[in-house]
Amino acid sequence: MEISSPAFKQGERIPAKYTGEGADVSPALAWTGVPAGTKSFALVCDDPDAPVAEPWVHWVMWGIPPTATGLPEGVTKVARPKEVPGAMQGVNGFPKTGYNGPMPPKGHGPHRYFFKVYALDFVPGLPEKATKKDLLKAIGKQPLGSGELMGTYSR
């Protein structure tokens, strides 16, 4: 699968609008190359450069309908966002529901933010407060397909 965004290209700096220093809204995402048999999509955004033991989680979502070709900008920060009927958002590392954008420590250098989309042959039945770990456990080792978009940000 190929993941893209009108907000930034692969490897480019994420505009401040999508960070904790700006409006902190989620960027629009689009995907192509969806595998046959896809019944839902899931998404994780994380920062492996955060000064913590595991990548810092910025966004967790699942149950995205199989007809979706992406996500709009500014998905509401609630468990069941109206912009994506049927989808659920879990708890990120802050810990809050929905998207919270980049906000690396000042002077820590550029961090990488990976927006990973998974094509699944089922709809995960997870509770509202599910985390990235819960979602990845439900997905298992063999999603139908996946892709990622990486952007950078530093303060």
PDB file of N, CA, C and O in Angstrom, residues 80-147:
ATOM      1  N   ARG A  80     -15.378   7.906  18.823  1.00  0.00           N
ATOM      2  CA  ARG A  80     -16.110   7.596  17.585  1.00  0.00           C
ATOM      3  C   ARG A  80     -16.226   8.866  16.725  1.00  0.00           C
ATOM      4  O   ARG A  80     -17.225   9.583  16.806  1.00  0.00           O
ATOM      5  N   PRO A  81     -15.214   9.148  15.919  1.00  0.00           N
ATOM      6  CA  PRO A  81     -15.206  10.397  15.151  1.00  0.00           C
ATOM      7  C   PRO A  81     -16.270  10.410  14.050  1.00  0.00           C
ATOM      8  O   PRO A  81     -16.386   9.461  13.281  1.00  0.00           O
ATOM      9  N   LYS A  82     -17.020  11.507  13.986  1.00  0.00           N
ATOM     10  CA  LYS A  82     -18.101  11.627  13.001  1.00  0.00           C
ATOM     11  C   LYS A  82     -17.579  11.645  11.561  1.00  0.00           C
ATOM     12  O   LYS A  82     -18.282  11.265  10.642  1.00  0.00           O
ATOM     13  N   GLU A  83     -16.333  12.064  11.380  1.00  0.00           N
ATOM     14  CA  GLU A  83     -15.760  12.141  10.039  1.00  0.00           C
ATOM     15  C   GLU A  83     -15.458  10.777   9.433  1.00  0.00           C
ATOM     16  O   GLU A  83     -15.263  10.665   8.224  1.00  0.00           O
ATOM     17  N   VAL A  84     -15.382   9.742  10.280  1.00  0.00           N
ATOM     18  CA  VAL A  84     -15.042   8.399   9.809  1.00  0.00           C
ATOM     19  C   VAL A  84     -16.044   7.419  10.426  1.00  0.00           C
ATOM     20  O   VAL A  84     -15.734   6.737  11.411  1.00  0.00           O
ATOM     21  N   PRO A  85     -17.256   7.352   9.869  1.00  0.00           N
ATOM     22  CA  PRO A  85     -18.288   6.481  10.449  1.00  0.00           C
ATOM     23  C   PRO A  85     -17.811   5.036  10.601  1.00  0.00           C
ATOM     24  O   PRO A  85     -17.214   4.466   9.696  1.00  0.00           O
ATOM     25  N   GLY A  86     -18.042   4.486  11.796  1.00  0.00           N
ATOM     26  CA  GLY A  86     -17.657   3.105  12.078  1.00  0.00           C
ATOM     27  C   GLY A  86     -16.288   2.961  12.711  1.00  0.00           C
ATOM     28  O   GLY A  86     -15.967   1.919  13.283  1.00  0.00           O
ATOM     29  N   ALA A  87     -15.459   3.998  12.604  1.00  0.00           N
ATOM     30  CA  ALA A  87     -14.098   3.919  13.148  1.00  0.00           C
ATOM     31  C   ALA A  87     -14.081   4.223  14.640  1.00  0.00           C
ATOM     32  O   ALA A  87     -14.978   4.876  15.176  1.00  0.00           O
ATOM     33  N   MET A  88     -13.043   3.731  15.291  1.00  0.00           N
ATOM     34  CA  MET A  88     -12.796   3.993  16.713  1.00  0.00           C
ATOM     35  C   MET A  88     -11.374   4.526  16.860  1.00  0.00           C
ATOM     36  O   MET A  88     -10.469   4.065  16.174  1.00  0.00           O
ATOM     37  N   GLN A  89     -11.213   5.486  17.768  1.00  0.00           N
ATOM     38  CA  GLN A  89      -9.886   5.978  18.100  1.00  0.00           C
ATOM     39  C   GLN A  89      -9.552   5.556  19.521  1.00  0.00           C
ATOM     40  O   GLN A  89     -10.380   5.660  20.418  1.00  0.00           O
ATOM     41  N   GLY A  90      -8.334   5.088  19.683  1.00  0.00           N
ATOM     42  CA  GLY A  90      -7.876   4.653  20.993  1.00  0.00           C
ATOM     43  C   GLY A  90      -7.088   5.733  21.700  1.00  0.00           C
ATOM     44  O   GLY A  90      -7.103   6.902  21.314  1.00  0.00           O
ATOM     45  N   VAL A  91      -6.375   5.304  22.728  1.00  0.00           N
ATOM     46  CA  VAL A  91      -5.615   6.201  23.577  1.00  0.00           C
ATOM     47  C   VAL A  91      -4.168   6.276  23.086  1.00  0.00           C
ATOM     48  O   VAL A  91      -3.529   5.249  22.846  1.00  0.00           O
ATOM     49  N   ASN A  92      -3.668   7.506  22.962  1.00  0.00           N
ATOM     50  CA  ASN A  92      -2.284   7.707  22.551  1.00  0.00           C
ATOM     51  C   ASN A  92      -1.383   7.803  23.780  1.00  0.00           C
ATOM     52  O   ASN A  92      -1.817   7.543  24.904  1.00  0.00           O
ATOM     53  N   GLY A  93      -0.134   8.195  23.596  1.00  0.00           N
ATOM     54  CA  GLY A  93       0.814   8.226  24.696  1.00  0.00           C
ATOM     55  C   GLY A  93       0.656   9.384  25.670  1.00  0.00           C
ATOM     56  O   GLY A  93       1.332   9.430  26.677  1.00  0.00           O
ATOM     57  N   PHE A  94      -0.247  10.329  25.387  1.00  0.00           N
ATOM     58  CA  PHE A  94      -0.333  11.543  26.205  1.00  0.00           C
ATOM     59  C   PHE A  94      -1.031  11.424  27.562  1.00  0.00           C
ATOM     60  O   PHE A  94      -0.769  12.280  28.407  1.00  0.00           O
ATOM     61  N   PRO A  95      -1.863  10.581  27.956  1.00  0.00           N
ATOM     62  CA  PRO A  95      -2.763   9.671  27.245  1.00  0.00           C
ATOM     63  C   PRO A  95      -4.112  10.352  26.961  1.00  0.00           C
ATOM     64  O   PRO A  95      -4.852  10.704  27.874  1.00  0.00           O
ATOM     65  N   LYS A  96      -4.398  10.535  25.684  1.00  0.00           N
ATOM     66  CA  LYS A  96      -5.640  11.161  25.237  1.00  0.00           C
ATOM     67  C   LYS A  96      -6.201  10.360  24.073  1.00  0.00           C
ATOM     68  O   LYS A  96      -5.491   9.587  23.438  1.00  0.00           O
ATOM     69  N   THR A  97      -7.463  10.589  23.780  1.00  0.00           N
ATOM     70  CA  THR A  97      -8.105   9.923  22.656  1.00  0.00           C
ATOM     71  C   THR A  97      -7.869  10.730  21.382  1.00  0.00           C
ATOM     72  O   THR A  97      -7.946  11.962  21.395  1.00  0.00           O
ATOM     73  N   GLY A  98      -7.590  10.027  20.286  1.00  0.00           N
ATOM     74  CA  GLY A  98      -7.418  10.679  18.995  1.00  0.00           C
ATOM     75  C   GLY A  98      -5.983  11.096  18.734  1.00  0.00           C
ATOM     76  O   GLY A  98      -5.039  10.557  19.306  1.00  0.00           O
ATOM     77  N   TYR A  99      -5.841  12.077  17.865  1.00  0.00           N
ATOM     78  CA  TYR A  99      -4.534  12.534  17.397  1.00  0.00           C
ATOM     79  C   TYR A  99      -3.988  13.648  18.273  1.00  0.00           C
ATOM     80  O   TYR A  99      -4.690  14.607  18.592  1.00  0.00           O
ATOM     81  N   ASN A 100      -2.737  13.513  18.646  1.00  0.00           N
ATOM     82  CA  ASN A 100      -1.956  14.605  19.225  1.00  0.00           C
ATOM     83  C   ASN A 100      -0.640  14.619  18.470  1.00  0.00           C
ATOM     84  O   ASN A 100       0.064  13.609  18.408  1.00  0.00           O
ATOM     85  N   GLY A 101      -0.327  15.745  17.875  1.00  0.00           N
ATOM     86  CA  GLY A 101       0.797  15.841  16.965  1.00  0.00           C
ATOM     87  C   GLY A 101       2.163  15.958  17.614  1.00  0.00           C
ATOM     88  O   GLY A 101       2.303  15.968  18.838  1.00  0.00           O
ATOM     89  N   PRO A 102       3.182  16.059  16.762  1.00  0.00           N
ATOM     90  CA  PRO A 102       4.560  16.149  17.216  1.00  0.00           C
ATOM     91  C   PRO A 102       4.786  17.292  18.195  1.00  0.00           C
ATOM     92  O   PRO A 102       4.267  18.393  18.022  1.00  0.00           O
ATOM     93  N   MET A 103       5.587  17.016  19.214  1.00  0.00           N
ATOM     94  CA  MET A 103       5.993  18.016  20.200  1.00  0.00           C
ATOM     95  C   MET A 103       7.257  17.502  20.889  1.00  0.00           C
ATOM     96  O   MET A 103       7.280  17.286  22.100  1.00  0.00           O
ATOM     97  N   PRO A 104       8.319  17.251  20.088  1.00  0.00           N
ATOM     98  CA  PRO A 104       9.537  16.700  20.692  1.00  0.00           C
ATOM     99  C   PRO A 104      10.183  17.707  21.639  1.00  0.00           C
ATOM    100  O   PRO A 104       9.920  18.911  21.546  1.00  0.00           O
ATOM    101  N   PRO A 105      11.027  17.236  22.541  1.00  0.00           N
ATOM    102  CA  PRO A 105      11.716  18.158  23.443  1.00  0.00           C
ATOM    103  C   PRO A 105      12.531  19.187  22.647  1.00  0.00           C
ATOM    104  O   PRO A 105      13.141  18.851  21.623  1.00  0.00           O
ATOM    105  N   LYS A 106      12.550  20.426  23.116  1.00  0.00           N
ATOM    106  CA  LYS A 106      13.331  21.474  22.447  1.00  0.00           C
ATOM    107  C   LYS A 106      14.803  21.077  22.437  1.00  0.00           C
ATOM    108  O   LYS A 106      15.328  20.583  23.429  1.00  0.00           O
ATOM    109  N   GLY A 107      15.443  21.274  21.278  1.00  0.00           N
ATOM    110  CA  GLY A 107      16.859  20.985  21.144  1.00  0.00           C
ATOM    111  C   GLY A 107      17.201  19.513  20.990  1.00  0.00           C
ATOM    112  O   GLY A 107      18.369  19.155  20.964  1.00  0.00           O
ATOM    113  N   HIS A 108      16.183  18.656  20.870  1.00  0.00           N
ATOM    114  CA  HIS A 108      16.413  17.209  20.769  1.00  0.00           C
ATOM    115  C   HIS A 108      16.711  16.772  19.336  1.00  0.00           C
ATOM    116  O   HIS A 108      16.956  15.605  19.075  1.00  0.00           O
ATOM    117  N   GLY A 109      16.646  17.702  18.412  1.00  0.00           N
ATOM    118  CA  GLY A 109      16.889  17.374  17.014  1.00  0.00           C
ATOM    119  C   GLY A 109      15.629  16.868  16.342  1.00  0.00           C
ATOM    120  O   GLY A 109      14.573  16.743  16.967  1.00  0.00           O
ATOM    121  N   PRO A 110      15.722  16.557  15.052  1.00  0.00           N
ATOM    122  CA  PRO A 110      14.539  16.104  14.320  1.00  0.00           C
ATOM    123  C   PRO A 110      14.081  14.711  14.764  1.00  0.00           C
ATOM    124  O   PRO A 110      14.907  13.829  14.986  1.00  0.00           O
ATOM    125  N   HIS A 111      12.793  14.577  14.916  1.00  0.00           N
ATOM    126  CA  HIS A 111      12.179  13.281  15.200  1.00  0.00           C
ATOM    127  C   HIS A 111      11.443  12.828  13.951  1.00  0.00           C
ATOM    128  O   HIS A 111      10.969  13.643  13.154  1.00  0.00           O
ATOM    129  N   ARG A 112      11.313  11.515  13.804  1.00  0.00           N
ATOM    130  CA  ARG A 112      10.567  10.920  12.691  1.00  0.00           C
ATOM    131  C   ARG A 112       9.208  10.466  13.200  1.00  0.00           C
ATOM    132  O   ARG A 112       9.116   9.847  14.262  1.00  0.00           O
ATOM    133  N   TYR A 113       8.177  10.758  12.402  1.00  0.00           N
ATOM    134  CA  TYR A 113       6.802  10.382  12.751  1.00  0.00           C
ATOM    135  C   TYR A 113       6.277   9.488  11.644  1.00  0.00           C
ATOM    136  O   TYR A 113       6.217   9.890  10.480  1.00  0.00           O
ATOM    137  N   PHE A 114       5.934   8.251  12.022  1.00  0.00           N
ATOM    138  CA  PHE A 114       5.487   7.247  11.065  1.00  0.00           C
ATOM    139  C   PHE A 114       3.975   7.089  11.148  1.00  0.00           C
ATOM    140  O   PHE A 114       3.444   6.717  12.199  1.00  0.00           O
ATOM    141  N   PHE A 115       3.288   7.371  10.045  1.00  0.00           N
ATOM    142  CA  PHE A 115       1.857   7.140   9.915  1.00  0.00           C
ATOM    143  C   PHE A 115       1.713   5.799   9.198  1.00  0.00           C
ATOM    144  O   PHE A 115       2.008   5.700   8.001  1.00  0.00           O
ATOM    145  N   LYS A 116       1.317   4.757   9.932  1.00  0.00           N
ATOM    146  CA  LYS A 116       1.241   3.405   9.383  1.00  0.00           C
ATOM    147  C   LYS A 116      -0.221   3.000   9.233  1.00  0.00           C
ATOM    148  O   LYS A 116      -0.993   3.082  10.189  1.00  0.00           O
ATOM    149  N   VAL A 117      -0.572   2.550   8.042  1.00  0.00           N
ATOM    150  CA  VAL A 117      -1.935   2.098   7.766  1.00  0.00           C
ATOM    151  C   VAL A 117      -1.881   0.606   7.463  1.00  0.00           C
ATOM    152  O   VAL A 117      -1.021   0.145   6.701  1.00  0.00           O
ATOM    153  N   TYR A 118      -2.791  -0.131   8.082  1.00  0.00           N
ATOM    154  CA  TYR A 118      -2.873  -1.587   7.919  1.00  0.00           C
ATOM    155  C   TYR A 118      -4.194  -1.950   7.261  1.00  0.00           C
ATOM    156  O   TYR A 118      -5.254  -1.476   7.695  1.00  0.00           O
ATOM    157  N   ALA A 119      -4.155  -2.805   6.237  1.00  0.00           N
ATOM    158  CA  ALA A 119      -5.358  -3.377   5.634  1.00  0.00           C
ATOM    159  C   ALA A 119      -5.628  -4.708   6.328  1.00  0.00           C
ATOM    160  O   ALA A 119      -4.725  -5.547   6.433  1.00  0.00           O
ATOM    161  N   LEU A 120      -6.852  -4.876   6.842  1.00  0.00           N
ATOM    162  CA  LEU A 120      -7.188  -6.067   7.622  1.00  0.00           C
ATOM    163  C   LEU A 120      -8.330  -6.838   6.982  1.00  0.00           C
ATOM    164  O   LEU A 120      -9.196  -6.250   6.329  1.00  0.00           O
ATOM    165  N   ASP A 121      -8.358  -8.150   7.234  1.00  0.00           N
ATOM    166  CA  ASP A 121      -9.459  -8.977   6.729  1.00  0.00           C
ATOM    167  C   ASP A 121     -10.534  -9.184   7.803  1.00  0.00           C
ATOM    168  O   ASP A 121     -11.318 -10.107   7.735  1.00  0.00           O
ATOM    169  N   PHE A 122     -10.558  -8.296   8.792  1.00  0.00           N
ATOM    170  CA  PHE A 122     -11.554  -8.321   9.867  1.00  0.00           C
ATOM    171  C   PHE A 122     -11.643  -6.911  10.453  1.00  0.00           C
ATOM    172  O   PHE A 122     -10.834  -6.035  10.120  1.00  0.00           O
ATOM    173  N   VAL A 123     -12.616  -6.698  11.315  1.00  0.00           N
ATOM    174  CA  VAL A 123     -12.748  -5.438  12.042  1.00  0.00           C
ATOM    175  C   VAL A 123     -12.406  -5.724  13.502  1.00  0.00           C
ATOM    176  O   VAL A 123     -13.129  -6.489  14.154  1.00  0.00           O
ATOM    177  N   PRO A 124     -11.314  -5.160  14.026  1.00  0.00           N
ATOM    178  CA  PRO A 124     -10.951  -5.432  15.419  1.00  0.00           C
ATOM    179  C   PRO A 124     -12.060  -4.997  16.382  1.00  0.00           C
ATOM    180  O   PRO A 124     -12.599  -3.905  16.263  1.00  0.00           O
ATOM    181  N   GLY A 125     -12.401  -5.871  17.299  1.00  0.00           N
ATOM    182  CA  GLY A 125     -13.423  -5.580  18.294  1.00  0.00           C
ATOM    183  C   GLY A 125     -12.787  -5.123  19.597  1.00  0.00           C
ATOM    184  O   GLY A 125     -12.823  -5.841  20.589  1.00  0.00           O
ATOM    185  N   LEU A 126     -12.180  -3.953  19.572  1.00  0.00           N
ATOM    186  CA  LEU A 126     -11.453  -3.438  20.731  1.00  0.00           C
ATOM    187  C   LEU A 126     -12.286  -2.413  21.491  1.00  0.00           C
ATOM    188  O   LEU A 126     -13.108  -1.723  20.898  1.00  0.00           O
ATOM    189  N   PRO A 127     -12.041  -2.260  22.789  1.00  0.00           N
ATOM    190  CA  PRO A 127     -12.756  -1.254  23.568  1.00  0.00           C
ATOM    191  C   PRO A 127     -12.238   0.159  23.269  1.00  0.00           C
ATOM    192  O   PRO A 127     -11.139   0.321  22.728  1.00  0.00           O
ATOM    193  N   GLU A 128     -13.011   1.170  23.654  1.00  0.00           N
ATOM    194  CA  GLU A 128     -12.662   2.567  23.381  1.00  0.00           C
ATOM    195  C   GLU A 128     -11.287   2.971  23.904  1.00  0.00           C
ATOM    196  O   GLU A 128     -10.618   3.785  23.288  1.00  0.00           O
ATOM    197  N   LYS A 129     -10.865   2.459  25.005  1.00  0.00           N
ATOM    198  CA  LYS A 129      -9.591   2.873  25.605  1.00  0.00           C
ATOM    199  C   LYS A 129      -8.411   2.018  25.140  1.00  0.00           C
ATOM    200  O   LYS A 129      -7.351   2.017  25.759  1.00  0.00           O
ATOM    201  N   ALA A 130      -8.565   1.311  24.029  1.00  0.00           N
ATOM    202  CA  ALA A 130      -7.494   0.453  23.525  1.00  0.00           C
ATOM    203  C   ALA A 130      -6.271   1.298  23.146  1.00  0.00           C
ATOM    204  O   ALA A 130      -6.376   2.470  22.798  1.00  0.00           O
ATOM    205  N   THR A 131      -5.111   0.666  23.215  1.00  0.00           N
ATOM    206  CA  THR A 131      -3.833   1.311  22.926  1.00  0.00           C
ATOM    207  C   THR A 131      -3.212   0.714  21.663  1.00  0.00           C
ATOM    208  O   THR A 131      -3.723  -0.253  21.093  1.00  0.00           O
ATOM    209  N   LYS A 132      -2.083   1.260  21.269  1.00  0.00           N
ATOM    210  CA  LYS A 132      -1.326   0.715  20.140  1.00  0.00           C
ATOM    211  C   LYS A 132      -1.002  -0.754  20.385  1.00  0.00           C
ATOM    212  O   LYS A 132      -1.153  -1.579  19.480  1.00  0.00           O
ATOM    213  N   LYS A 133      -0.565  -1.094  21.600  1.00  0.00           N
ATOM    214  CA  LYS A 133      -0.233  -2.492  21.904  1.00  0.00           C
ATOM    215  C   LYS A 133      -1.448  -3.390  21.712  1.00  0.00           C
ATOM    216  O   LYS A 133      -1.335  -4.484  21.157  1.00  0.00           O
ATOM    217  N   ASP A 134      -2.616  -2.948  22.183  1.00  0.00           N
ATOM    218  CA  ASP A 134      -3.846  -3.730  22.020  1.00  0.00           C
ATOM    219  C   ASP A 134      -4.157  -3.937  20.541  1.00  0.00           C
ATOM    220  O   ASP A 134      -4.503  -5.038  20.112  1.00  0.00           O
ATOM    221  N   LEU A 135      -4.041  -2.868  19.774  1.00  0.00           N
ATOM    222  CA  LEU A 135      -4.348  -2.951  18.349  1.00  0.00           C
ATOM    223  C   LEU A 135      -3.377  -3.875  17.623  1.00  0.00           C
ATOM    224  O   LEU A 135      -3.795  -4.748  16.860  1.00  0.00           O
ATOM    225  N   LEU A 136      -2.085  -3.714  17.868  1.00  0.00           N
ATOM    226  CA  LEU A 136      -1.108  -4.561  17.180  1.00  0.00           C
ATOM    227  C   LEU A 136      -1.257  -6.027  17.571  1.00  0.00           C
ATOM    228  O   LEU A 136      -1.058  -6.919  16.733  1.00  0.00           O
ATOM    229  N   LYS A 137      -1.633  -6.293  18.810  1.00  0.00           N
ATOM    230  CA  LYS A 137      -1.891  -7.673  19.231  1.00  0.00           C
ATOM    231  C   LYS A 137      -3.080  -8.240  18.451  1.00  0.00           C
ATOM    232  O   LYS A 137      -3.042  -9.391  17.989  1.00  0.00           O
ATOM    233  N   ALA A 138      -4.124  -7.426  18.270  1.00  0.00           N
ATOM    234  CA  ALA A 138      -5.303  -7.871  17.523  1.00  0.00           C
ATOM    235  C   ALA A 138      -4.971  -8.112  16.049  1.00  0.00           C
ATOM    236  O   ALA A 138      -5.455  -9.061  15.438  1.00  0.00           O
ATOM    237  N   ILE A 139      -4.131  -7.246  15.479  1.00  0.00           N
ATOM    238  CA  ILE A 139      -3.754  -7.379  14.071  1.00  0.00           C
ATOM    239  C   ILE A 139      -2.924  -8.640  13.845  1.00  0.00           C
ATOM    240  O   ILE A 139      -3.084  -9.327  12.845  1.00  0.00           O
ATOM    241  N   GLY A 140      -2.041  -8.943  14.779  1.00  0.00           N
ATOM    242  CA  GLY A 140      -1.170 -10.096  14.609  1.00  0.00           C
ATOM    243  C   GLY A 140      -0.028  -9.784  13.665  1.00  0.00           C
ATOM    244  O   GLY A 140       0.235  -8.634  13.324  1.00  0.00           O
ATOM    245  N   LYS A 141       0.635 -10.827  13.202  1.00  0.00           N
ATOM    246  CA  LYS A 141       1.836 -10.646  12.382  1.00  0.00           C
ATOM    247  C   LYS A 141       1.557 -10.526  10.892  1.00  0.00           C
ATOM    248  O   LYS A 141       2.454 -10.194  10.128  1.00  0.00           O
ATOM    249  N   GLN A 142       0.341 -10.818  10.461  1.00  0.00           N
ATOM    250  CA  GLN A 142       0.088 -10.863   9.028  1.00  0.00           C
ATOM    251  C   GLN A 142      -1.139 -10.051   8.597  1.00  0.00           C
ATOM    252  O   GLN A 142      -2.158 -10.617   8.221  1.00  0.00           O
ATOM    253  N   PRO A 143      -1.054  -8.708   8.596  1.00  0.00           N
ATOM    254  CA  PRO A 143      -2.158  -7.963   7.998  1.00  0.00           C
ATOM    255  C   PRO A 143      -2.174  -8.245   6.491  1.00  0.00           C
ATOM    256  O   PRO A 143      -1.175  -8.715   5.937  1.00  0.00           O
ATOM    257  N   LEU A 144      -3.276  -7.977   5.839  1.00  0.00           N
ATOM    258  CA  LEU A 144      -3.350  -8.182   4.385  1.00  0.00           C
ATOM    259  C   LEU A 144      -2.335  -7.314   3.655  1.00  0.00           C
ATOM    260  O   LEU A 144      -1.807  -7.685   2.613  1.00  0.00           O
ATOM    261  N   GLY A 145      -2.098  -6.142   4.190  1.00  0.00           N
ATOM    262  CA  GLY A 145      -1.159  -5.211   3.589  1.00  0.00           C
ATOM    263  C   GLY A 145      -0.934  -4.050   4.534  1.00  0.00           C
ATOM    264  O   GLY A 145      -1.667  -3.871   5.507  1.00  0.00           O
ATOM    265  N   SER A 146       0.085  -3.253   4.241  1.00  0.00           N
ATOM    266  CA  SER A 146       0.363  -2.089   5.055  1.00  0.00           C
ATOM    267  C   SER A 146       1.220  -1.122   4.263  1.00  0.00           C
ATOM    268  O   SER A 146       1.816  -1.471   3.244  1.00  0.00           O
ATOM    269  N   GLY A 147       1.276   0.097   4.750  1.00  0.00           N
ATOM    270  CA  GLY A 147       2.122   1.109   4.171  1.00  0.00           C
ATOM    271  C   GLY A 147       2.358   2.182   5.198  1.00  0.00           C
ATOM    272  O   GLY A 147       1.648   2.251   6.204  1.00  0.00           O
TER     273      GLY A 147
END
